[in-house]
Structure formats: structure tokens, C-alpha cells
Amino acid sequence: MPEIRSPLHTDVLSPVARWGAPLLLLAAVALTDLVTSDRLHVLPVMAAVPVLAGALNGVAVTSVLAGAAMATTVLVQLVEGRWGTPGGDVTILTLAAVSMAGLPACSVRCRRERQLRRARSVADAARRAALRPLPRRMGSVNLAATYVPAVSDRREGHSEGGDFYEALHTPYGIRVLVGDIRGRGLSAVAASAALLGSFREAAYEERALADVCGRLEASAARQLHAPQEEPFSERYATAVLLELPHHEPVVRMIHCGHPEPLTLRGGTVRVHAPTPPGAPIGLAHLVGAEPVTQTIAFRPGDRLLLYTNGFVEARDRGGRYHDLGAHARDRSAQSLQDMVRGLRGDLLRHTGGRLTDDAALVVLERCGRPEAGQRG
């Protein structure tokens, strides 16, 4: 399952940059003060060096750079003949005070980042355990999927979202689930794992796709509405369920408040809106909505795109939404795996690699007859 890591803010800089930025500031302040010693005294700005070092480095490196700033300040004052003057003493004391105050703050930041790394590692392991890689082929259907976790909230430790997907080869056909839990963090990962577990059982046991959806709703009533910090009305999942019969060129689908699937046929993209719209999983009992099964043609060569809102609500720096349909049309001639990799790259380029929401994409392609022995 391809993914991008969610780095902490110091991880995105190389060691050269973390050392080089404070040293460059140190050199700039010292040289400026030497050149303009009779007209402008900028040496007090040297106090910014340990502050910058503490924001980019650990305690040990920050201490070394703070010491270098102190030594450089003393040397410049000796060269300019200001060592021991009241102004020079104030500069030294200010630099020492800022350095001493910055080291504990640096230590707190480093400890918090270690805690966030551990929390992210746990969430990543949980998501990997729940979100299994899809096979490349099931019967007469080729599959490809990608998952791109958000990175915008990395400092808060909530980069793990609740997007999920699964595809199963059952006696009733190939059944697929793609969904998105409202919320982030470990609670969202746990909720998505619970719904996936329910789907994996119901997809084999229930003959009708609507009954599979009913089992998911019952699971949501237990898992999503359990006592927790968030009100029950704020815990739900949008999803779309599919069933591809073994010997029929159609696909049956149930929408549960999820973004509409797209079909790609002969370079033309079509949006399949629900009729009528379905309620999200976990809220259907509140509005009395029953799952409605919709059947559409799905012939050899057709491709069906299922995605979460991270793929269509992502914006670039100008505020423009990502146009998944247009990119899919442009890549319609590519192989299925190349197309999915390309769509992932298009999303990252559109956002500059800074997604504000997780994004999952599953693409199905109807090929010829099922290969002998192909059971996924």
C-alpha cells in the first residue's frame, strides 16, 4: 500500500540546513557589526542565533551553537574595543539569558516530537493491520489502490485519518467497500477497523448487498456511538458498497453519503449520483433511510473509480479543487497500475504534497472472462 510519511517539522530539513541556518545568521550579524561598527551596532541581534538553533535542532546542537554565538560576540567586541563597556555587557548578558531560557524550551519540543513519533508509529501500524493491500486481480476484475495520508496536522499528532477500503471475492460476486470515518487519529483508525471487520464477515454471509449495508449500520451503532469524547451525532462514516456479479456485465452499488463513483469508458468520464441519496453509516437510523441498490452497466474495458473526499476536495495554493475526473480522463490510455500511480502523483503535485485530509482511491477494471483458478 503506497503512502507518504508524515514528517515532523524538523524532519523535513537536512542536517546541513539545521546547522547552516543558525551559522549563516551568526556570520551575517558578526560581519554586519564589524563593517558598520561606528554607525550601527547590530550585535544584540546575535541573541536570535540560539533561538533559531533551538527551533531546528536538539539540545546538544543548540548548546554548541549558543556557545559559538557567545564566543563570536566576545571576539567582535574585543576587535571593536567594546569589551567591558556597559553596552557590551548588556549584549553579553542578553545573549546568555536567551540561551539559558531557550535550552529548556528546546528540550520540551524534542520530547513532544518523540511522543508524536511514537503515537504516529502506533497509528500507522494499526492502519496497516486493518487496511490490507488489494490483490491485482479478482476473477474478471483488475484492481489498483492507493492511500495518501494527510500531513497538515503533523504537529498535533492527528495525521492518521479513517479512510478505508476492502475488496472480497465472495460466492455472490466481488464485493467492494470504500469509506471514510468522520474524525482523525487513533479513534478513527479503530472505527474504520471495526467497520472493515464487519464488512469482511457480512460480505460472505449476506446474499443481498442491502443486507451487508444493514450489518454495517448495526456495527456502527455499537462501535461509533459508544461513550466517548465526541457526541454520537458527530461519529459516522460515509461509504459506497459495490457488488460485481461473476457472470453479469453490471455493478450494483449502494451510496451511503459518499462521493459519487466515476466510470471511465472510451475516454469519457461519467459521474454516478445516487437516486435517492443514502444516509451515512451510523446516521441511517436517525433519518429512517433504507439502503437503495443501484445497478449500472460495467462492461469489459470499463473502469470504475471509487475515492474518498481527499481526492476531490484537495486545493492548490490558489484555492482550486483537484479535478479527479479530468486527470482520470487524461490517463485513460495508461495501464491500471500506471493510472493509479499517476493519479496519486497528480494529487500530490496539485497540493504541493500538503494534504489537509487523507485520500484513498480504488480503481476497478472489467477485463475478459475470469481466469481459471482466480479467486483473489
XYZ file of C-alpha atoms in Angstrom:
376
model
C 0.000 0.000 0.000
C 1.852 3.120 -1.163
C 1.941 6.044 1.203
C 3.836 9.131 2.156
C 5.260 9.648 5.588
C 4.055 12.464 7.807
C 7.275 14.115 8.926
C 7.669 16.310 11.937
C 8.711 19.865 11.236
C 12.419 19.252 11.923
C 12.454 16.094 9.791
C 11.856 17.992 6.558
C 15.201 19.821 6.864
C 18.572 18.244 6.210
C 21.292 18.354 8.902
C 23.154 20.878 6.742
C 20.143 23.216 6.811
C 19.595 22.775 10.557
C 23.228 23.691 11.262
C 23.665 26.076 8.376
C 20.776 28.458 9.062
C 21.958 29.469 12.594
C 25.589 29.651 11.455
C 24.649 31.815 8.485
C 22.754 34.187 10.794
C 25.740 34.256 13.183
C 28.139 35.167 10.373
C 25.793 37.800 8.948
C 25.364 39.557 12.306
C 29.096 39.497 13.091
C 30.177 40.788 9.681
C 27.487 43.479 9.603
C 28.518 44.727 13.025
C 32.204 44.791 12.068
C 31.501 46.692 8.852
C 29.173 49.227 10.481
C 30.753 49.408 13.957
C 30.881 53.236 14.029
C 27.384 53.817 12.681
C 25.171 50.850 13.613
C 25.508 48.253 16.368
C 23.629 45.072 15.359
C 25.465 42.687 17.700
C 22.410 42.343 20.024
C 20.689 40.543 17.137
C 23.094 37.680 17.902
C 20.510 36.589 20.520
C 18.413 35.268 17.623
C 21.025 32.580 16.885
C 20.236 30.299 19.875
C 16.515 30.871 19.299
C 16.776 29.703 15.682
C 19.056 26.825 16.674
C 16.591 25.668 19.319
C 13.739 25.628 16.816
C 15.659 23.426 14.373
C 17.907 21.203 16.491
C 18.187 19.187 19.657
C 19.582 20.366 22.988
C 23.174 19.322 22.287
C 23.436 21.105 18.932
C 21.624 24.142 20.305
C 24.125 24.350 23.168
C 27.052 24.214 20.757
C 25.578 26.924 18.529
C 24.701 29.111 21.529
C 28.313 28.785 22.705
C 29.555 29.707 19.224
C 27.332 32.798 19.265
C 28.700 33.802 22.682
C 32.319 33.311 21.600
C 31.760 35.250 18.372
C 30.133 38.109 20.274
C 33.066 38.355 22.665
C 35.559 38.265 19.776
C 33.748 41.021 17.870
C 33.638 43.209 20.983
C 37.368 42.714 21.530
C 38.103 43.668 17.921
C 35.917 46.788 18.176
C 37.196 47.751 21.607
C 33.766 47.458 23.237
C 34.588 44.591 25.582
C 33.861 45.595 29.188
C 31.728 48.612 28.259
C 28.155 48.896 29.626
C 26.686 48.345 26.176
C 28.880 45.325 25.581
C 27.992 43.822 28.974
C 24.266 44.201 28.277
C 24.700 42.418 24.933
C 26.548 39.503 26.566
C 24.016 39.190 29.400
C 21.099 39.282 26.951
C 22.648 36.556 24.816
C 23.330 34.394 27.875
C 19.782 34.841 29.198
C 18.191 33.977 25.855
C 20.400 30.893 25.524
C 19.599 29.638 29.029
C 15.866 30.163 28.505
C 15.914 28.534 25.094
C 17.516 25.245 26.149
C 14.599 24.069 28.362
C 12.134 25.070 25.641
C 14.174 23.104 23.120
C 14.125 20.085 25.440
C 10.327 20.245 25.765
C 9.906 20.457 21.994
C 12.175 17.472 21.392
C 10.324 15.399 23.977
C 6.979 16.243 22.394
C 8.233 15.311 18.944
C 9.425 11.927 20.264
C 5.962 11.331 21.731
C 4.320 12.257 18.421
C 6.607 9.876 16.543
C 5.624 7.025 18.849
C 1.913 7.868 18.527
C 2.189 8.041 14.741
C 4.004 4.726 14.663
C 1.180 3.074 16.604
C -1.472 4.616 14.339
C 0.430 3.609 11.212
C 0.748 0.020 12.445
C -2.975 -0.074 13.273
C -3.909 1.235 9.851
C -1.650 -1.264 8.102
C -3.189 -4.108 10.083
C -6.719 -3.037 9.140
C -6.088 -1.852 5.572
C -4.734 -4.841 3.719
C -3.215 -4.436 0.235
C -5.645 -5.391 -2.512
C -4.796 -8.150 -4.998
C -4.174 -7.020 -8.541
C -6.888 -9.283 -9.914
C -10.048 -10.970 -8.694
C -11.824 -13.117 -11.266
C -12.648 -10.894 -14.228
C -11.759 -7.656 -12.428
C -8.388 -5.922 -12.147
C -7.805 -3.735 -9.098
C -5.435 -0.987 -8.025
C -5.489 1.214 -4.929
C -3.556 3.965 -3.218
C -3.754 5.725 0.155
C -2.238 9.144 0.838
C -2.309 10.256 4.498
C -2.697 13.922 5.360
C 0.313 15.826 6.635
C -1.078 19.220 7.608
C -1.748 18.354 11.267
C 1.509 16.596 11.976
C 2.406 18.826 14.952
C -0.870 17.985 16.641
C -0.334 14.284 16.104
C -3.562 13.680 14.160
C -2.176 12.824 10.740
C -3.941 9.441 10.715
C -7.444 9.520 9.326
C -10.239 6.988 8.917
C -10.278 6.315 5.164
C -10.665 2.609 4.411
C -11.284 0.144 1.604
C -11.621 -3.594 1.017
C -12.398 -5.966 -1.858
C -13.510 -9.581 -1.364
C -14.188 -12.472 -3.741
C -17.445 -13.915 -2.359
C -19.993 -16.501 -3.572
C -22.223 -13.590 -4.646
C -19.579 -11.777 -6.663
C -16.760 -9.386 -5.936
C -17.798 -7.036 -3.160
C -16.013 -3.761 -2.517
C -16.243 -1.211 0.273
C -14.700 2.263 0.229
C -15.408 4.686 3.046
C -14.313 7.482 5.314
C -14.844 7.796 9.069
C -15.516 11.303 10.304
C -12.638 12.180 12.595
C -8.900 11.664 12.841
C -6.326 9.962 14.978
C -6.362 6.539 16.596
C -10.100 6.648 17.277
C -10.796 6.992 13.542
C -8.390 4.165 12.706
C -10.067 1.934 15.300
C -13.549 2.774 13.972
C -12.543 2.027 10.387
C -11.027 -1.281 11.504
C -14.311 -2.207 13.200
C -16.335 -1.477 10.055
C -13.884 -3.392 7.884
C -14.174 -6.389 10.197
C -17.945 -6.261 9.974
C -17.821 -5.990 6.174
C -15.461 -8.950 5.860
C -17.951 -11.135 7.696
C -21.179 -9.788 6.180
C -19.892 -9.849 2.577
C -19.604 -13.658 2.745
C -22.728 -14.302 4.832
C -25.384 -11.990 3.350
C -26.909 -12.748 -0.048
C -28.235 -9.215 -0.696
C -25.947 -6.189 -0.803
C -28.554 -4.199 1.146
C -28.239 -6.702 3.993
C -24.471 -6.166 4.008
C -25.148 -2.464 4.398
C -27.540 -3.243 7.249
C -24.837 -5.181 9.046
C -22.509 -2.204 8.730
C -25.177 0.075 10.171
C -25.609 -2.285 13.128
C -21.851 -2.354 13.655
C -21.762 1.445 13.567
C -24.471 1.582 16.222
C -22.173 -0.402 18.521
C -18.766 0.947 17.554
C -19.287 4.584 16.552
C -21.855 5.528 19.161
C -20.074 4.098 22.182
C -19.464 6.638 25.011
C -16.500 8.831 24.106
C -15.427 12.441 23.936
C -17.405 13.283 20.783
C -21.231 13.399 20.714
C -22.738 10.387 18.930
C -24.080 12.586 16.143
C -20.527 13.539 15.233
C -19.461 9.922 14.658
C -20.385 8.404 11.316
C -18.880 7.034 8.130
C -19.605 7.812 4.507
C -19.200 4.805 2.227
C -20.059 3.186 -1.073
C -20.629 -0.568 -1.392
C -20.278 -2.431 -4.672
C -21.136 -5.875 -5.941
C -19.809 -7.159 -9.254
C -21.631 -10.396 -10.167
C -19.487 -13.178 -11.600
C -21.351 -13.581 -14.890
C -23.097 -10.240 -15.473
C -21.581 -7.101 -17.064
C -23.039 -4.847 -14.358
C -22.157 -3.437 -10.976
C -24.596 -2.958 -8.117
C -23.878 -0.127 -5.712
C -25.235 1.429 -2.558
C -24.326 5.019 -1.692
C -24.057 5.969 1.963
C -23.440 9.711 1.792
C -20.147 9.173 -0.042
C -18.652 10.978 -3.075
C -20.129 9.614 -6.307
C -18.180 6.906 -8.159
C -16.862 7.656 -11.641
C -16.871 5.316 -14.621
C -14.317 5.670 -17.380
C -15.397 4.272 -20.745
C -13.655 5.046 -24.009
C -12.025 8.174 -22.614
C -15.339 9.521 -21.289
C -15.914 10.053 -17.560
C -19.385 9.698 -16.106
C -20.480 10.536 -12.562
C -22.945 8.127 -10.917
C -25.027 10.105 -8.466
C -27.257 8.136 -6.060
C -31.029 8.011 -6.588
C -32.085 8.751 -3.927
C -29.084 9.873 -1.808
C -28.259 7.485 1.013
C -27.526 8.340 4.631
C -24.009 7.881 6.063
C -23.386 4.711 8.026
C -24.244 5.427 11.643
C -26.937 8.000 10.815
C -29.433 5.952 8.768
C -31.450 5.014 11.850
C -31.867 8.696 12.714
C -33.471 9.597 9.385
C -35.159 6.264 8.712
C -33.305 5.776 5.428
C -33.175 2.343 3.821
C -30.268 1.318 1.576
C -31.102 1.576 -2.131
C -29.278 -0.635 -4.610
C -28.473 0.971 -7.953
C -27.375 -1.088 -10.988
C -25.194 0.288 -13.780
C -23.505 -1.288 -16.787
C -19.894 -2.353 -16.312
C -18.591 -3.981 -19.473
C -15.104 -5.258 -20.413
C -12.711 -2.313 -20.702
C -14.685 -0.106 -18.329
C -13.024 1.342 -15.265
C -14.741 2.373 -12.044
C -13.140 4.925 -9.706
C -14.004 4.903 -6.002
C -12.413 7.539 -3.816
C -12.674 9.492 -0.596
C -13.203 13.248 -0.417
C -9.485 13.890 -0.014
C -9.134 13.251 -3.756
C -11.707 15.864 -4.793
C -11.657 18.450 -2.002
C -7.885 18.993 -2.056
C -6.945 22.522 -3.102
C -3.885 24.124 -4.589
C -2.370 27.390 -3.390
C -4.912 29.308 -5.439
C -7.837 27.557 -3.765
C -8.800 25.486 -6.814
C -10.180 21.994 -6.195
C -8.456 18.921 -7.579
C -10.295 17.667 -10.690
C -10.036 13.890 -10.381
C -12.310 13.266 -13.359
C -10.188 15.347 -15.713
C -6.970 13.659 -14.613
C -8.579 10.230 -14.962
C -9.688 11.065 -18.499
C -6.175 12.216 -19.390
C -4.736 8.927 -18.104
C -7.373 6.625 -19.555
C -4.921 5.091 -22.053
C -2.477 4.035 -19.328
C -2.417 0.617 -17.685
C -4.450 0.352 -14.493
C -1.463 0.406 -12.138
C 0.209 3.262 -14.018
C -3.044 5.206 -13.981
C -3.415 4.927 -10.202
C 0.219 5.882 -9.632
C -0.255 8.842 -11.957
C -3.448 9.993 -10.212
C -1.640 9.840 -6.892
C 1.164 11.966 -8.315
C -1.336 14.433 -9.798
C -2.909 14.892 -6.359
C 0.427 15.500 -4.659
C 1.513 17.971 -7.321
C -1.797 19.822 -7.086
C -1.443 20.275 -3.311
C 2.313 20.644 -3.219
C 2.460 17.489 -1.102
C 0.473 19.077 1.736
C -2.890 17.368 2.002
C -5.330 18.550 4.663
C -7.298 15.294 4.570
C -6.462 11.664 3.921
C -7.142 10.468 0.382
C -7.897 6.915 -0.751
C -8.511 5.707 -4.280
C -9.604 2.293 -5.596
C -9.941 1.671 -9.338
C -11.635 -1.434 -10.775
C -11.319 -2.561 -14.380
C -13.544 -5.140 -16.000
C -11.429 -7.406 -18.160
C -12.439 -10.589 -20.012
C -13.673 -13.821 -18.577
C -12.403 -14.938 -15.144
C -9.124 -16.747 -15.342
C -9.127 -20.376 -14.241
C -8.435 -20.672 -10.554
C -8.665 -16.934 -9.967
C -10.351 -16.468 -6.596
C -8.462 -13.379 -5.339
